[in-house]
Short mmCIF file of C-alpha atoms in Angstrom, two decimals:
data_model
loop_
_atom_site.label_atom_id
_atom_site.label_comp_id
_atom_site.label_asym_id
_atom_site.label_seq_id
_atom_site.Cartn_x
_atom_site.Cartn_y
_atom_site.Cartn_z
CA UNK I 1 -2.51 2.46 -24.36
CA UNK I 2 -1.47 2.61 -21.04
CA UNK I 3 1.37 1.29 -18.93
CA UNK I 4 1.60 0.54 -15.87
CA UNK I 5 4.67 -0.31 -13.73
CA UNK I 6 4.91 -1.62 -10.51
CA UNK I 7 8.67 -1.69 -9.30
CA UNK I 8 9.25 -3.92 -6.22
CA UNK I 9 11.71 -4.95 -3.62
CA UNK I 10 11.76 -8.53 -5.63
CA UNK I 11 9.40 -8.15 -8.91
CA UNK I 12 9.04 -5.71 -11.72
CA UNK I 13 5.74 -5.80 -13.63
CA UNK I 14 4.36 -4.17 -16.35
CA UNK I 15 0.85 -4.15 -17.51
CA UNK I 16 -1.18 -2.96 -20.88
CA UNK I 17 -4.05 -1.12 -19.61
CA UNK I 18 -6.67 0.35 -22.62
CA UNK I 19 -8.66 3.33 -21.63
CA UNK I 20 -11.57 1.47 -19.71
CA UNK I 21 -8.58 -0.06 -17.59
CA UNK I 22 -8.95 -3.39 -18.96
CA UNK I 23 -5.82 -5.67 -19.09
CA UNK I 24 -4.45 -6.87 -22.46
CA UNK I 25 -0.68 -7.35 -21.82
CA UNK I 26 1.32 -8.40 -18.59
CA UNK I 27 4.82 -10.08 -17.62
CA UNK I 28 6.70 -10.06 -14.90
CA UNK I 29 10.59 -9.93 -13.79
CA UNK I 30 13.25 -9.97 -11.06
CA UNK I 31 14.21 -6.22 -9.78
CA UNK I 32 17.68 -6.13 -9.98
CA UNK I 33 18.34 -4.16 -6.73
CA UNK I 34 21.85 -3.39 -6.73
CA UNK I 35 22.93 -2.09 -9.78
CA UNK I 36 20.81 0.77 -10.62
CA UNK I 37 22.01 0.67 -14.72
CA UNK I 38 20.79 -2.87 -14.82
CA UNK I 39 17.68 -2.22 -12.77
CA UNK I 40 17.49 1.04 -15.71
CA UNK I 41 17.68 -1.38 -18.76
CA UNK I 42 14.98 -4.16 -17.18
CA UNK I 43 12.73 -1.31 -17.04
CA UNK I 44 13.59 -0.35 -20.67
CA UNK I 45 13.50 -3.97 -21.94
CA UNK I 46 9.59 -4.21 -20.58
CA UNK I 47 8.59 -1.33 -22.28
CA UNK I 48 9.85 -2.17 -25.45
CA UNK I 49 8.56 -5.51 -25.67
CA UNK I 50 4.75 -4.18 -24.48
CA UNK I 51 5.14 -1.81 -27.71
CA UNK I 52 6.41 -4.87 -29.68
CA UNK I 53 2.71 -6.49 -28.36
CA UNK I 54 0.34 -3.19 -28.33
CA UNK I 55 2.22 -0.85 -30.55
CA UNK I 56 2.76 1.71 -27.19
CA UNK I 57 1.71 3.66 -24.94
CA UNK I 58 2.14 6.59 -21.74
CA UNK I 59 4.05 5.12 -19.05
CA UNK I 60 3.50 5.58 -15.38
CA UNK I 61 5.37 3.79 -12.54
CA UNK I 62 5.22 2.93 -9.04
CA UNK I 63 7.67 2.93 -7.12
CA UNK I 64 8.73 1.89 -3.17
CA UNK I 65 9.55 4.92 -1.22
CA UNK I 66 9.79 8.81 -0.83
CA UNK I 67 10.12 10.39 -4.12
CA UNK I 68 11.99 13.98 -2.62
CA UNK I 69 11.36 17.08 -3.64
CA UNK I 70 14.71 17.37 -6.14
CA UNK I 71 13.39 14.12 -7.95
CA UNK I 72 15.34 11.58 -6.45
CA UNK I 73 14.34 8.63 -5.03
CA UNK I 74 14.84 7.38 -1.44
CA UNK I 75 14.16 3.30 -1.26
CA UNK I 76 14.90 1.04 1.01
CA UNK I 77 13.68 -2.21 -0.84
CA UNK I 78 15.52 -0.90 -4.28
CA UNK I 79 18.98 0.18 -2.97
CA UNK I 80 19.89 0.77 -6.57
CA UNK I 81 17.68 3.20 -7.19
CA UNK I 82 18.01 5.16 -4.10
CA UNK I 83 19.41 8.55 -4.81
CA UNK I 84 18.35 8.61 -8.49
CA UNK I 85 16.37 10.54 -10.47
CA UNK I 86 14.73 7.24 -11.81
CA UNK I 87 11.96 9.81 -13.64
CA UNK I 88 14.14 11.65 -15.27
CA UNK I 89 16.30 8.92 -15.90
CA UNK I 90 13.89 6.32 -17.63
CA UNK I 91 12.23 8.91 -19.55
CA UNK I 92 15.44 9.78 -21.15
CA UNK I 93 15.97 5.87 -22.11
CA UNK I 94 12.48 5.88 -23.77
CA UNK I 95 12.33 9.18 -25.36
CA UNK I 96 8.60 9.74 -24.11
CA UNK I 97 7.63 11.00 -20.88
CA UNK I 98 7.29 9.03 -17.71
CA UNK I 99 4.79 9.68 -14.61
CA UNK I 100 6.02 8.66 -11.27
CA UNK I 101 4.44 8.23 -7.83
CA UNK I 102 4.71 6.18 -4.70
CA UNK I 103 3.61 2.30 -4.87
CA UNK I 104 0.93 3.24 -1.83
CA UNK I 105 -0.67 5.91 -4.15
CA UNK I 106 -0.63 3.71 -6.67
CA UNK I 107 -2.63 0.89 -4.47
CA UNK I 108 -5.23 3.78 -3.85
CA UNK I 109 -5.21 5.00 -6.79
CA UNK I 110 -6.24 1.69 -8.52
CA UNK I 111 -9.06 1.21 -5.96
CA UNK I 112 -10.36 4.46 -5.96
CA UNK I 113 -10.33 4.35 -10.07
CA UNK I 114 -12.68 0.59 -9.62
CA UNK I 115 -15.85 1.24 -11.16
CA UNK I 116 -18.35 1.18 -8.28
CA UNK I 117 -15.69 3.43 -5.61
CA UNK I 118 -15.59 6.09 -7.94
CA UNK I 119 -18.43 6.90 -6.36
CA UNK I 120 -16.58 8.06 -3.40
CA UNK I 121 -15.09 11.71 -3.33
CA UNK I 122 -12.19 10.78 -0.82
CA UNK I 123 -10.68 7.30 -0.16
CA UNK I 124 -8.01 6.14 2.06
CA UNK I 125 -5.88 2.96 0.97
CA UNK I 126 -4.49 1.02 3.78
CA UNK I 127 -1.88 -1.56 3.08
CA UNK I 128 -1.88 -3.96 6.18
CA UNK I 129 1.85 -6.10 4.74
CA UNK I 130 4.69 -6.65 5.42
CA UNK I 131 4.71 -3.02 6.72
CA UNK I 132 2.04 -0.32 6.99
CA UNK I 133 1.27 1.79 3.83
CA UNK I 134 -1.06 4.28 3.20
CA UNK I 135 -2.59 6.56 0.14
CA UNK I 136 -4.95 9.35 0.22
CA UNK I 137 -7.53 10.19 -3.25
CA UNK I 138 -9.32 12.83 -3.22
CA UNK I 139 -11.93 13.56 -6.08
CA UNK I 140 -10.07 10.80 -8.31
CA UNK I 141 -6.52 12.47 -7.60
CA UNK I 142 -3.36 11.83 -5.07
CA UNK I 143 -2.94 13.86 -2.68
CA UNK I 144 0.54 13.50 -1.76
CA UNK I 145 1.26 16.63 0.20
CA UNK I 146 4.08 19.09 0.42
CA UNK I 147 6.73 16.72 1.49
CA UNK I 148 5.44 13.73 -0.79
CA UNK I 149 4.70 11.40 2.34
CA UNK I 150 0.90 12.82 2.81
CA UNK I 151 -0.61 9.20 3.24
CA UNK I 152 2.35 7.31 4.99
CA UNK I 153 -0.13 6.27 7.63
CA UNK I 154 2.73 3.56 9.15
CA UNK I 155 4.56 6.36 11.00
CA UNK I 156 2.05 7.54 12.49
CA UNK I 157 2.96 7.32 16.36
CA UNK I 158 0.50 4.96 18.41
CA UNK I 159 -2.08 6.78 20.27
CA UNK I 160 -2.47 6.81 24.24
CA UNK I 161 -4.96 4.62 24.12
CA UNK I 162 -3.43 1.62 21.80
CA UNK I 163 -0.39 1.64 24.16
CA UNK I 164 -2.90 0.52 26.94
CA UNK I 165 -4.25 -2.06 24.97
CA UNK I 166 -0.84 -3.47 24.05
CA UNK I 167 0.04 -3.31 27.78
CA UNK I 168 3.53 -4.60 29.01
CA UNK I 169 4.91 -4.94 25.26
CA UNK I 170 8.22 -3.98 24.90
CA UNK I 171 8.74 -0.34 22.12
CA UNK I 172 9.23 -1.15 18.34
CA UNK I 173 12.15 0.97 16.83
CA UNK I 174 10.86 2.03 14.06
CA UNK I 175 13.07 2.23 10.19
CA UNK I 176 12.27 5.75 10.12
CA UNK I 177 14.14 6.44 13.36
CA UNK I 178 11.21 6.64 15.52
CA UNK I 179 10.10 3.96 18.48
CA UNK I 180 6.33 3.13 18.18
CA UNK I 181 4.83 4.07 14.89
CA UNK I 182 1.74 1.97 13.98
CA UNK I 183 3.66 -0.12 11.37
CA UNK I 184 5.69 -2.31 13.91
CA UNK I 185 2.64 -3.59 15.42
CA UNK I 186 0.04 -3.44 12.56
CA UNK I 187 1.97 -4.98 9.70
CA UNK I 188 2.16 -8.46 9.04
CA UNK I 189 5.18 -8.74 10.94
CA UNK I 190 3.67 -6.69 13.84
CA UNK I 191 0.75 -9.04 14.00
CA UNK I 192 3.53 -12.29 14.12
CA UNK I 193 5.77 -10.32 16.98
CA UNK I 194 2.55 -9.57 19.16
CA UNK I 195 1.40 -13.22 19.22
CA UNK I 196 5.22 -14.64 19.55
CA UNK I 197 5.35 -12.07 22.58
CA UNK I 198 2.00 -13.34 23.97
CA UNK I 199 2.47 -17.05 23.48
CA UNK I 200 5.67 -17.94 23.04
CA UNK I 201 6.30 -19.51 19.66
CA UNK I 202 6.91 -17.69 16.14
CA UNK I 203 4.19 -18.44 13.55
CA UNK I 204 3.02 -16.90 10.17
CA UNK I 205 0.08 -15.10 10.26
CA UNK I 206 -1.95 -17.81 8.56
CA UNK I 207 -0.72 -20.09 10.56
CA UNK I 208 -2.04 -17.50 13.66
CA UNK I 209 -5.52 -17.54 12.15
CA UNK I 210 -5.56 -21.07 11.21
CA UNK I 211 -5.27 -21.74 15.35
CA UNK I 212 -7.64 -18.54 15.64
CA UNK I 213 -10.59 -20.20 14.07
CA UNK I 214 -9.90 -23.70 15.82
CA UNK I 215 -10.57 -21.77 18.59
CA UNK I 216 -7.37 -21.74 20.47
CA UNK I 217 -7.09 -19.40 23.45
CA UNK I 218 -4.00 -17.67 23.00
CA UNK I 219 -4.98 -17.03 19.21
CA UNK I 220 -8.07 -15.52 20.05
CA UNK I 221 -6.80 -13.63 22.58
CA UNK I 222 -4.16 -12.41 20.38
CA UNK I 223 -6.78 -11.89 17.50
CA UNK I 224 -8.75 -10.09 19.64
CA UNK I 225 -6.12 -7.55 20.96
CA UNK I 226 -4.79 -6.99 17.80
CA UNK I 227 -8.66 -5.93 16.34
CA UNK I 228 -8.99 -3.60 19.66
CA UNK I 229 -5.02 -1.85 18.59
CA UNK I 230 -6.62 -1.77 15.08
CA UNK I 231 -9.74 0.08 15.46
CA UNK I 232 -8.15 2.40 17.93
CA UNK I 233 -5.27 3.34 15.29
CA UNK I 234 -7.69 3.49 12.27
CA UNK I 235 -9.78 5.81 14.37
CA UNK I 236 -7.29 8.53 15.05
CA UNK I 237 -7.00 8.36 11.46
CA UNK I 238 -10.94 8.44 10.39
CA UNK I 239 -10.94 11.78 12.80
CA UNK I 240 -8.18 13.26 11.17
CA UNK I 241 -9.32 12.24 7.42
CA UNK I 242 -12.84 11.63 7.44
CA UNK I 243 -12.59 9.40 4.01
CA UNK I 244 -15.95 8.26 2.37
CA UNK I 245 -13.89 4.83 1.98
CA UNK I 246 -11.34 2.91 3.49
CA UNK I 247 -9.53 -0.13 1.05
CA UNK I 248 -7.62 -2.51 2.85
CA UNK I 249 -4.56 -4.34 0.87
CA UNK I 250 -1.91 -6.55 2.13
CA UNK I 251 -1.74 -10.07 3.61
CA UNK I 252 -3.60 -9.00 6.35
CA UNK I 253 -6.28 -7.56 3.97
CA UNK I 254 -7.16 -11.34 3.38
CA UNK I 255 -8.40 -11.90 7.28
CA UNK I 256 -11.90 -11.74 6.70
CA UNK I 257 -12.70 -11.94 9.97
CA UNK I 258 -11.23 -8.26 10.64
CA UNK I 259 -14.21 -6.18 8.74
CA UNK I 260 -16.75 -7.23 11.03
CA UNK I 261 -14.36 -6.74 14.01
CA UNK I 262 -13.65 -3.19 12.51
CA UNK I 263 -16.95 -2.25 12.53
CA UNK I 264 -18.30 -3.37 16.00
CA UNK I 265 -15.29 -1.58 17.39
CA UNK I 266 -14.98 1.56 15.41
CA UNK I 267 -17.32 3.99 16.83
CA UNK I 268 -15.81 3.58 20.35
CA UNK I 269 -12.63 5.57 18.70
CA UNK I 270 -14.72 8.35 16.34
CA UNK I 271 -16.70 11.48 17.41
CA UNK I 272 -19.48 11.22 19.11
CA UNK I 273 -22.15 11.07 16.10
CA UNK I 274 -19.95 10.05 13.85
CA UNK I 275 -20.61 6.90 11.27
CA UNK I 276 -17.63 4.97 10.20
CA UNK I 277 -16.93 4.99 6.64
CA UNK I 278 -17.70 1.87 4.35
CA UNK I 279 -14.57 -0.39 4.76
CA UNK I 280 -13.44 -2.84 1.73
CA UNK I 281 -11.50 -5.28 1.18
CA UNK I 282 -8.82 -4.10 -2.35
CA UNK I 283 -10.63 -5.33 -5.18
CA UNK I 284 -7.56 -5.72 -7.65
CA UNK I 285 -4.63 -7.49 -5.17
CA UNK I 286 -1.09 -8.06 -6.24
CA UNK I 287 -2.61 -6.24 -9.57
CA UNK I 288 -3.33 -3.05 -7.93
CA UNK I 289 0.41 -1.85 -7.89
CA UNK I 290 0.57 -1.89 -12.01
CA UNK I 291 -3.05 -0.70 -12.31
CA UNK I 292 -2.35 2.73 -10.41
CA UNK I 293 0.66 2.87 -12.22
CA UNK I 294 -1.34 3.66 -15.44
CA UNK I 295 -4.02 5.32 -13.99
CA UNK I 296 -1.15 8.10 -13.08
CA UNK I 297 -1.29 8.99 -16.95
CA UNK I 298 -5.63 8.90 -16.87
CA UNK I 299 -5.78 12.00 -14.53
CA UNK I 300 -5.29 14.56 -17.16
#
């Protein structure tokens, strides 16, 4: 059997995968995020009660952040578990090895594992959430780079010409210590700030769409220039990448209306001659995170 876990800012879940990825087994709990031995024995506590169900299995988990070069973790969402050799750590606890990766991978992982995308030699996951996350799979594999952060398509800067779409918008300083990556204008909360900024009032997205499609003005303006910033972001990257596939998780993922905006705008940004790649909605949701978790331990 296979585990998967997806370790969140709020949520831990684990899921039973068998070797055709099919869920048997899954349950869900708070992340303690401030003591990192309590956050250690919720994660120990999980597995043992999916062996109690299947009998065990390999373990793989996802987790949010840069997982450095000396095997500890740097995470913002999990301060407990920032510094840690979580890896390492767990493993120990459960006396059987533990495979580790970044929750982003994971997401494009899972979708690039679905049974119809495996089709696709390369495919870039694009998390459009509460922030901007990225994963790159290449022949069924991550490909996390030398520095781990190959894929962290949210700090990318924005290009020339999505700063003249955006116009007079005040900068976005950025988590990272930058001003202007792509993820404080992209993200969920990006796509709130931008229409606050244009209209005047603070409103979820939902609520942004729900006055998009009743056809009010400043919504569909707002729409509109955030589908032009977009396509002219996801273009530098298609030029740069050149994925067969593009999956797009996250709230935002759920617009439905963005696809079809994608793809009339698209080819403005690319090489001349160039086709855009197929672009998907994720297939597997809030389930993706635990599903690439186990498919970490299916790419031997």
């Amino acid at each position: 059997m296979y585990y998967g876990i997806d370790m969140g800012g709020s949520k831990i879940e684990l899921a039973v995968f068998d070797a055709q990825l099919t869920r048997l087994w899954q349950k869900r709990v708070p992340t303690p995020r401030d003591d990192y031995t309590t956050l250690l024995a919720a994660l120990v506590a999980l597995v043992q009660e999916a062996d109690a169900v299947v009998g065990g299995g390999r373990v793989g988990i996802g987790v949010p952040g840069l997982i450095k070069a000396d095997g500890t973790l740097f995470s913002a969402n999990v301060p407990a578990a920032s510094g840690r050799r979580v890896q390492d750590d767990l493993a120990r606890l459960l006396e059987r090895g533990v495979r580790i990766d970044n929750d982003a991978n994971c997401f494009a992982l899972s979708e690039a594992w679905d049974d119809e995308f495996r089709a696709y030699p390369s495919v870039l996951g694009l998390i459009l959430g509460t922030g901007v996350g990225g994963g790159l799979v290449f022949n069924g594999k991550v490909f996390s780079g030398r520095n781990g952060v190959a894929g962290e398509v949210g700090h990318v800067r924005l290009p020339v010409d999505a700063r003249a779409i955006l116009g007079d918008v005040p900068p976005v300083a950025c988590g990272c210590g930058q001003i202007d990556c792509i993820e404080g204008y992209l993200s969920g909360r990006g796509f709130e700030r931008l229409y606050a900024l244009a209209g005047g009032q603070t409103l979820t997205a939902p609520a942004i769409m729900a006055r998009y499609r009743a056809g009010e003005a400043a919504a569909v303006a707002h729409f509109t220039r955030y589908a032009d910033l977009l396509a002219a972001c996801l273009g530098n990257l298609l030029t740069l990448l050149d994925p067969h596939l593009v999956v797009i998780g996250g709230g935002l993922s759920n617009v439905d209306e963005l696809y079809p905006a994608l793809a009339a705008r698209l080819p403005a940004h690319l090489l001349p001659g160039c086709v855009p790649p197929r672009i998907e909605k994720a297939r597997y949701g809030d389930a993706g995170g635990a599903r690439g978790a186990a498919c970490l331990n299916l790419l031997d």
